[in-house]
Amino acid sequence: PHRDAPGAGADDRAALLELAIAGEPGLSVDRRELHRDGRSYTVDTLRGLRAERGPAAPLAWLVGADAFRDLATWHEWTDLFDLAHFVVAVRPGHGLERLPPALERACAGRWATDAAELAESPAGRLLRLDMPLHPASATELRRRLREGVDTGDWLAPAVAAEIARRGLYRTP
């Protein structure tokens, strides 16, 4: 609900993600959000994961800083802190300065200084993950794909080949 259509369908994006993580131990693609009728909300996904994993299992939700800054606009957003930890990926130029007041208040006292702290409780902590300087962003990647501009090493070769084969993200 928070983004424009990305230029490829959800099933296509899930298939690309499966290609990207092929051979990575412990990683899998969860398609539960693709099978819901209507809008899919993070709170519903986390409730499902929490029900499957149990009340004591630590869960962490990775989100970009740009999306995290808008967290207070998400459906039932305050419940998210009871369901999972947040790992907030911060890129240069897309930091966590000037959070909206309601989000700033909700974050007070939740910031962890080390990833190990997330294993100590099932939910409710925040961890800043500083990302190295890299020009890649989803928006810029989609623009390059749409315009047929070289994406360099931004995509795994199998993913780039599949996007080209299917003609995804191209301007119709």
mmCIF file of N, CA and C in Angstrom, residues 43-136:
data_model
loop_
_atom_site.group_PDB
_atom_site.id
_atom_site.type_symbol
_atom_site.label_atom_id
_atom_site.label_comp_id
_atom_site.label_asym_id
_atom_site.label_seq_id
_atom_site.Cartn_x
_atom_site.Cartn_y
_atom_site.Cartn_z
ATOM 1 N N VAL A 43 1.717 -6.205 9.606
ATOM 2 C CA VAL A 43 1.242 -6.681 10.902
ATOM 3 C C VAL A 43 0.609 -8.069 10.775
ATOM 4 N N ASP A 44 -0.101 -8.327 9.674
ATOM 5 C CA ASP A 44 -0.702 -9.649 9.474
ATOM 6 C C ASP A 44 0.373 -10.707 9.222
ATOM 7 N N THR A 45 1.384 -10.345 8.447
ATOM 8 C CA THR A 45 2.491 -11.267 8.182
ATOM 9 C C THR A 45 3.219 -11.608 9.475
ATOM 10 N N LEU A 46 3.520 -10.600 10.271
ATOM 11 C CA LEU A 46 4.228 -10.853 11.518
ATOM 12 C C LEU A 46 3.375 -11.627 12.512
ATOM 13 N N ARG A 47 2.081 -11.396 12.524
ATOM 14 C CA ARG A 47 1.211 -12.196 13.395
ATOM 15 C C ARG A 47 1.248 -13.664 12.975
ATOM 16 N N GLY A 48 1.239 -13.916 11.678
ATOM 17 C CA GLY A 48 1.332 -15.296 11.196
ATOM 18 C C GLY A 48 2.655 -15.939 11.558
ATOM 19 N N LEU A 49 3.740 -15.220 11.359
ATOM 20 C CA LEU A 49 5.061 -15.744 11.714
ATOM 21 C C LEU A 49 5.171 -15.966 13.221
ATOM 22 N N ARG A 50 4.641 -15.054 13.992
ATOM 23 C CA ARG A 50 4.683 -15.185 15.445
ATOM 24 C C ARG A 50 3.890 -16.426 15.879
ATOM 25 N N ALA A 51 2.729 -16.658 15.263
ATOM 26 C CA ALA A 51 1.925 -17.835 15.604
ATOM 27 C C ALA A 51 2.674 -19.123 15.264
ATOM 28 N N GLU A 52 3.404 -19.125 14.156
ATOM 29 C CA GLU A 52 4.163 -20.312 13.746
ATOM 30 C C GLU A 52 5.385 -20.545 14.624
ATOM 31 N N ARG A 53 6.077 -19.491 14.968
ATOM 32 C CA ARG A 53 7.350 -19.602 15.694
ATOM 33 C C ARG A 53 7.181 -19.660 17.204
ATOM 34 N N GLY A 54 6.042 -19.195 17.687
ATOM 35 C CA GLY A 54 5.796 -19.188 19.118
ATOM 36 C C GLY A 54 6.119 -17.842 19.738
ATOM 37 N N PRO A 55 5.648 -17.619 20.957
ATOM 38 C CA PRO A 55 5.782 -16.303 21.584
ATOM 39 C C PRO A 55 7.192 -15.948 22.030
ATOM 40 N N ALA A 56 8.082 -16.913 22.185
ATOM 41 C CA ALA A 56 9.416 -16.619 22.713
ATOM 42 C C ALA A 56 10.500 -16.532 21.648
ATOM 43 N N ALA A 57 10.204 -16.939 20.424
ATOM 44 C CA ALA A 57 11.229 -16.946 19.375
ATOM 45 C C ALA A 57 11.536 -15.524 18.909
ATOM 46 N N PRO A 58 12.795 -15.141 18.897
ATOM 47 C CA PRO A 58 13.137 -13.825 18.360
ATOM 48 C C PRO A 58 12.849 -13.762 16.856
ATOM 49 N N LEU A 59 12.174 -12.711 16.440
ATOM 50 C CA LEU A 59 11.921 -12.445 15.022
ATOM 51 C C LEU A 59 12.465 -11.065 14.707
ATOM 52 N N ALA A 60 13.074 -10.921 13.548
ATOM 53 C CA ALA A 60 13.588 -9.620 13.121
ATOM 54 C C ALA A 60 13.056 -9.310 11.726
ATOM 55 N N TRP A 61 12.635 -8.084 11.525
ATOM 56 C CA TRP A 61 12.084 -7.619 10.261
ATOM 57 C C TRP A 61 13.054 -6.588 9.708
ATOM 58 N N LEU A 62 13.620 -6.854 8.531
ATOM 59 C CA LEU A 62 14.559 -5.933 7.893
ATOM 60 C C LEU A 62 13.776 -4.938 7.051
ATOM 61 N N VAL A 63 14.054 -3.674 7.244
ATOM 62 C CA VAL A 63 13.358 -2.617 6.513
ATOM 63 C C VAL A 63 14.351 -1.489 6.237
ATOM 64 N N GLY A 64 14.202 -0.860 5.102
ATOM 65 C CA GLY A 64 15.050 0.279 4.776
ATOM 66 C C GLY A 64 14.671 1.494 5.606
ATOM 67 N N ALA A 65 15.636 2.364 5.834
ATOM 68 C CA ALA A 65 15.385 3.554 6.643
ATOM 69 C C ALA A 65 14.299 4.423 6.032
ATOM 70 N N ASP A 66 14.245 4.496 4.708
ATOM 71 C CA ASP A 66 13.217 5.315 4.073
ATOM 72 C C ASP A 66 11.821 4.800 4.408
ATOM 73 N N ALA A 67 11.628 3.490 4.375
ATOM 74 C CA ALA A 67 10.338 2.913 4.746
ATOM 75 C C ALA A 67 10.100 3.041 6.248
ATOM 76 N N PHE A 68 11.151 2.852 7.039
ATOM 77 C CA PHE A 68 10.998 2.937 8.490
ATOM 78 C C PHE A 68 10.538 4.327 8.920
ATOM 79 N N ARG A 69 11.048 5.365 8.270
ATOM 80 C CA ARG A 69 10.635 6.727 8.611
ATOM 81 C C ARG A 69 9.123 6.907 8.463
ATOM 82 N N ASP A 70 8.502 6.111 7.590
ATOM 83 C CA ASP A 70 7.054 6.202 7.365
ATOM 84 C C ASP A 70 6.264 5.188 8.192
ATOM 85 N N LEU A 71 6.917 4.504 9.122
ATOM 86 C CA LEU A 71 6.275 3.427 9.869
ATOM 87 C C LEU A 71 4.963 3.861 10.524
ATOM 88 N N ALA A 72 4.888 5.082 11.005
ATOM 89 C CA ALA A 72 3.680 5.552 11.687
ATOM 90 C C ALA A 72 2.475 5.658 10.747
ATOM 91 N N THR A 73 2.692 5.477 9.450
ATOM 92 C CA THR A 73 1.569 5.477 8.498
ATOM 93 C C THR A 73 1.106 4.061 8.181
ATOM 94 N N TRP A 74 1.793 3.047 8.714
ATOM 95 C CA TRP A 74 1.458 1.652 8.428
ATOM 96 C C TRP A 74 0.248 1.223 9.243
ATOM 97 N N HIS A 75 -0.445 0.252 8.744
ATOM 98 C CA HIS A 75 -1.615 -0.322 9.400
ATOM 99 C C HIS A 75 -1.216 -0.946 10.743
ATOM 100 N N GLU A 76 -1.875 -0.521 11.813
ATOM 101 C CA GLU A 76 -1.630 -1.052 13.163
ATOM 102 C C GLU A 76 -0.138 -1.056 13.526
ATOM 103 N N TRP A 77 0.539 0.008 13.199
ATOM 104 C CA TRP A 77 1.986 0.067 13.300
ATOM 105 C C TRP A 77 2.513 -0.116 14.712
ATOM 106 N N THR A 78 1.803 0.342 15.719
ATOM 107 C CA THR A 78 2.334 0.203 17.072
ATOM 108 C C THR A 78 2.363 -1.256 17.517
ATOM 109 N N ASP A 79 1.519 -2.099 16.937
ATOM 110 C CA ASP A 79 1.528 -3.532 17.270
ATOM 111 C C ASP A 79 2.776 -4.232 16.752
ATOM 112 N N LEU A 80 3.427 -3.654 15.750
ATOM 113 C CA LEU A 80 4.603 -4.290 15.155
ATOM 114 C C LEU A 80 5.711 -4.516 16.179
ATOM 115 N N PHE A 81 5.855 -3.611 17.135
ATOM 116 C CA PHE A 81 6.915 -3.723 18.129
ATOM 117 C C PHE A 81 6.707 -4.922 19.058
ATOM 118 N N ASP A 82 5.466 -5.377 19.175
ATOM 119 C CA ASP A 82 5.183 -6.558 20.004
ATOM 120 C C ASP A 82 5.409 -7.857 19.239
ATOM 121 N N LEU A 83 5.599 -7.766 17.940
ATOM 122 C CA LEU A 83 5.676 -8.955 17.094
ATOM 123 C C LEU A 83 7.082 -9.277 16.612
ATOM 124 N N ALA A 84 7.937 -8.261 16.487
ATOM 125 C CA ALA A 84 9.279 -8.483 15.939
ATOM 126 C C ALA A 84 10.208 -7.350 16.326
ATOM 127 N N HIS A 85 11.484 -7.616 16.168
ATOM 128 C CA HIS A 85 12.498 -6.560 16.219
ATOM 129 C C HIS A 85 12.541 -5.936 14.825
ATOM 130 N N PHE A 86 13.046 -4.731 14.732
ATOM 131 C CA PHE A 86 13.295 -4.104 13.440
ATOM 132 C C PHE A 86 14.791 -3.934 13.246
ATOM 133 N N VAL A 87 15.283 -4.379 12.103
ATOM 134 C CA VAL A 87 16.640 -4.086 11.669
ATOM 135 C C VAL A 87 16.476 -3.044 10.578
ATOM 136 N N VAL A 88 16.979 -1.856 10.826
ATOM 137 C CA VAL A 88 16.766 -0.731 9.921
ATOM 138 C C VAL A 88 18.036 -0.497 9.113
ATOM 139 N N ALA A 89 17.949 -0.786 7.818
ATOM 140 C CA ALA A 89 19.093 -0.622 6.917
ATOM 141 C C ALA A 89 19.203 0.842 6.513
ATOM 142 N N VAL A 90 20.340 1.424 6.830
ATOM 143 C CA VAL A 90 20.572 2.848 6.587
ATOM 144 C C VAL A 90 21.648 2.993 5.523
ATOM 145 N N ARG A 91 21.285 3.696 4.438
ATOM 146 C CA ARG A 91 22.249 4.009 3.383
ATOM 147 C C ARG A 91 22.680 5.459 3.536
ATOM 148 N N PRO A 92 23.878 5.800 3.094
ATOM 149 C CA PRO A 92 24.289 7.203 3.134
ATOM 150 C C PRO A 92 23.250 8.068 2.413
ATOM 151 N N GLY A 93 22.861 9.135 3.067
ATOM 152 C CA GLY A 93 21.865 10.037 2.501
ATOM 153 C C GLY A 93 20.428 9.633 2.807
ATOM 154 N N HIS A 94 20.250 8.496 3.439
ATOM 155 C CA HIS A 94 18.908 8.013 3.781
ATOM 156 C C HIS A 94 18.911 7.542 5.231
ATOM 157 N N GLY A 95 19.184 8.456 6.127
ATOM 158 C CA GLY A 95 19.360 8.113 7.527
ATOM 159 C C GLY A 95 18.078 8.163 8.335
ATOM 160 N N LEU A 96 18.255 8.251 9.625
ATOM 161 C CA LEU A 96 17.136 8.226 10.560
ATOM 162 C C LEU A 96 16.979 9.557 11.288
ATOM 163 N N GLU A 97 17.464 10.612 10.687
ATOM 164 C CA GLU A 97 17.318 11.933 11.288
ATOM 165 C C GLU A 97 15.867 12.386 11.139
ATOM 166 N N ARG A 98 15.437 13.172 12.094
ATOM 167 C CA ARG A 98 14.115 13.808 12.042
ATOM 168 C C ARG A 98 12.980 12.803 11.836
ATOM 169 N N LEU A 99 12.911 11.801 12.692
ATOM 170 C CA LEU A 99 11.782 10.879 12.645
ATOM 171 C C LEU A 99 10.523 11.633 13.052
ATOM 172 N N PRO A 100 9.372 11.240 12.521
ATOM 173 C CA PRO A 100 8.129 11.871 12.965
ATOM 174 C C PRO A 100 7.980 11.714 14.481
ATOM 175 N N PRO A 101 7.396 12.693 15.150
ATOM 176 C CA PRO A 101 7.323 12.660 16.618
ATOM 177 C C PRO A 101 6.731 11.369 17.192
ATOM 178 N N ALA A 102 5.661 10.863 16.626
ATOM 179 C CA ALA A 102 5.042 9.639 17.161
ATOM 180 C C ALA A 102 5.996 8.454 17.048
ATOM 181 N N LEU A 103 6.727 8.374 15.949
ATOM 182 C CA LEU A 103 7.683 7.288 15.765
ATOM 183 C C LEU A 103 8.876 7.473 16.692
ATOM 184 N N GLU A 104 9.328 8.690 16.834
ATOM 185 C CA GLU A 104 10.440 8.981 17.748
ATOM 186 C C GLU A 104 10.093 8.529 19.162
ATOM 187 N N ARG A 105 8.876 8.829 19.608
ATOM 188 C CA ARG A 105 8.449 8.404 20.949
ATOM 189 C C ARG A 105 8.388 6.877 21.049
ATOM 190 N N ALA A 106 7.879 6.223 20.002
ATOM 191 C CA ALA A 106 7.761 4.762 20.015
ATOM 192 C C ALA A 106 9.133 4.085 20.025
ATOM 193 N N CYS A 107 10.139 4.743 19.474
ATOM 194 C CA CYS A 107 11.486 4.168 19.382
ATOM 195 C C CYS A 107 12.321 4.387 20.635
ATOM 196 N N ALA A 108 11.909 5.304 21.475
ATOM 197 C CA ALA A 108 12.705 5.651 22.667
ATOM 198 C C ALA A 108 12.971 4.417 23.519
ATOM 199 N N GLY A 109 14.244 4.206 23.819
ATOM 200 C CA GLY A 109 14.658 3.097 24.669
ATOM 201 C C GLY A 109 14.689 1.741 23.987
ATOM 202 N N ARG A 110 14.442 1.690 22.700
ATOM 203 C CA ARG A 110 14.398 0.411 21.978
ATOM 204 C C ARG A 110 15.679 0.104 21.196
ATOM 205 N N TRP A 111 16.540 1.097 20.989
ATOM 206 C CA TRP A 111 17.688 0.905 20.112
ATOM 207 C C TRP A 111 18.729 -0.007 20.752
ATOM 208 N N ALA A 112 19.095 -1.054 20.028
ATOM 209 C CA ALA A 112 20.157 -1.976 20.437
ATOM 210 C C ALA A 112 21.472 -1.482 19.860
ATOM 211 N N THR A 113 22.556 -1.823 20.523
ATOM 212 C CA THR A 113 23.870 -1.442 20.004
ATOM 213 C C THR A 113 24.577 -2.603 19.324
ATOM 214 N N ASP A 114 24.027 -3.814 19.483
ATOM 215 C CA ASP A 114 24.655 -4.999 18.925
ATOM 216 C C ASP A 114 23.565 -5.984 18.499
ATOM 217 N N ALA A 115 23.782 -6.676 17.397
ATOM 218 C CA ALA A 115 22.795 -7.637 16.896
ATOM 219 C C ALA A 115 22.488 -8.738 17.909
ATOM 220 N N ALA A 116 23.464 -9.090 18.749
ATOM 221 C CA ALA A 116 23.245 -10.146 19.737
ATOM 222 C C ALA A 116 22.116 -9.796 20.700
ATOM 223 N N GLU A 117 21.864 -8.522 20.899
ATOM 224 C CA GLU A 117 20.788 -8.101 21.796
ATOM 225 C C GLU A 117 19.414 -8.546 21.286
ATOM 226 N N LEU A 118 19.292 -8.738 19.990
ATOM 227 C CA LEU A 118 18.000 -9.145 19.425
ATOM 228 C C LEU A 118 17.654 -10.580 19.804
ATOM 229 N N ALA A 119 18.651 -11.374 20.103
ATOM 230 C CA ALA A 119 18.407 -12.768 20.486
ATOM 231 C C ALA A 119 17.934 -12.895 21.929
ATOM 232 N N GLU A 120 18.016 -11.831 22.684
ATOM 233 C CA GLU A 120 17.678 -11.872 24.104
ATOM 234 C C GLU A 120 16.192 -11.734 24.392
ATOM 235 N N SER A 121 15.413 -11.351 23.391
ATOM 236 C CA SER A 121 13.974 -11.187 23.576
ATOM 237 C C SER A 121 13.281 -11.454 22.242
ATOM 238 N N PRO A 122 11.987 -11.712 22.255
ATOM 239 C CA PRO A 122 11.308 -12.067 21.017
ATOM 240 C C PRO A 122 11.024 -10.884 20.083
ATOM 241 N N ALA A 123 10.904 -9.679 20.630
ATOM 242 C CA ALA A 123 10.485 -8.540 19.796
ATOM 243 C C ALA A 123 10.741 -7.231 20.537
ATOM 244 N N GLY A 124 10.549 -6.137 19.819
ATOM 245 C CA GLY A 124 10.527 -4.830 20.443
ATOM 246 C C GLY A 124 11.787 -4.004 20.374
ATOM 247 N N ARG A 125 12.889 -4.559 19.885
ATOM 248 C CA ARG A 125 14.139 -3.798 19.802
ATOM 249 C C ARG A 125 14.339 -3.297 18.380
ATOM 250 N N LEU A 126 15.216 -2.322 18.250
ATOM 251 C CA LEU A 126 15.579 -1.741 16.961
ATOM 252 C C LEU A 126 17.084 -1.807 16.814
ATOM 253 N N LEU A 127 17.534 -2.161 15.621
ATOM 254 C CA LEU A 127 18.968 -2.204 15.351
ATOM 255 C C LEU A 127 19.242 -1.459 14.059
ATOM 256 N N ARG A 128 20.138 -0.508 14.130
ATOM 257 C CA ARG A 128 20.560 0.242 12.947
ATOM 258 C C ARG A 128 21.618 -0.581 12.221
ATOM 259 N N LEU A 129 21.411 -0.821 10.935
ATOM 260 C CA LEU A 129 22.360 -1.553 10.105
ATOM 261 C C LEU A 129 22.897 -0.579 9.063
ATOM 262 N N ASP A 130 24.105 -0.088 9.304
ATOM 263 C CA ASP A 130 24.697 0.860 8.366
ATOM 264 C C ASP A 130 25.187 0.121 7.141
ATOM 265 N N MET A 131 24.687 0.529 5.996
ATOM 266 C CA MET A 131 25.027 -0.099 4.726
ATOM 267 C C MET A 131 26.201 0.648 4.103
ATOM 268 N N PRO A 132 27.092 -0.075 3.458
ATOM 269 C CA PRO A 132 28.223 0.606 2.810
ATOM 270 C C PRO A 132 27.729 1.486 1.660
ATOM 271 N N LEU A 133 28.538 2.486 1.359
ATOM 272 C CA LEU A 133 28.204 3.379 0.266
ATOM 273 C C LEU A 133 28.129 2.583 -1.031
ATOM 274 N N HIS A 134 26.977 2.590 -1.644
ATOM 275 C CA HIS A 134 26.749 1.883 -2.903
ATOM 276 C C HIS A 134 25.631 2.622 -3.616
ATOM 277 N N PRO A 135 25.762 2.834 -4.893
ATOM 278 C CA PRO A 135 24.757 3.631 -5.589
ATOM 279 C C PRO A 135 23.419 2.923 -5.790
ATOM 280 N N ALA A 136 23.364 1.631 -5.533
ATOM 281 C CA ALA A 136 22.139 0.882 -5.808
ATOM 282 C C ALA A 136 21.005 1.289 -4.878
#
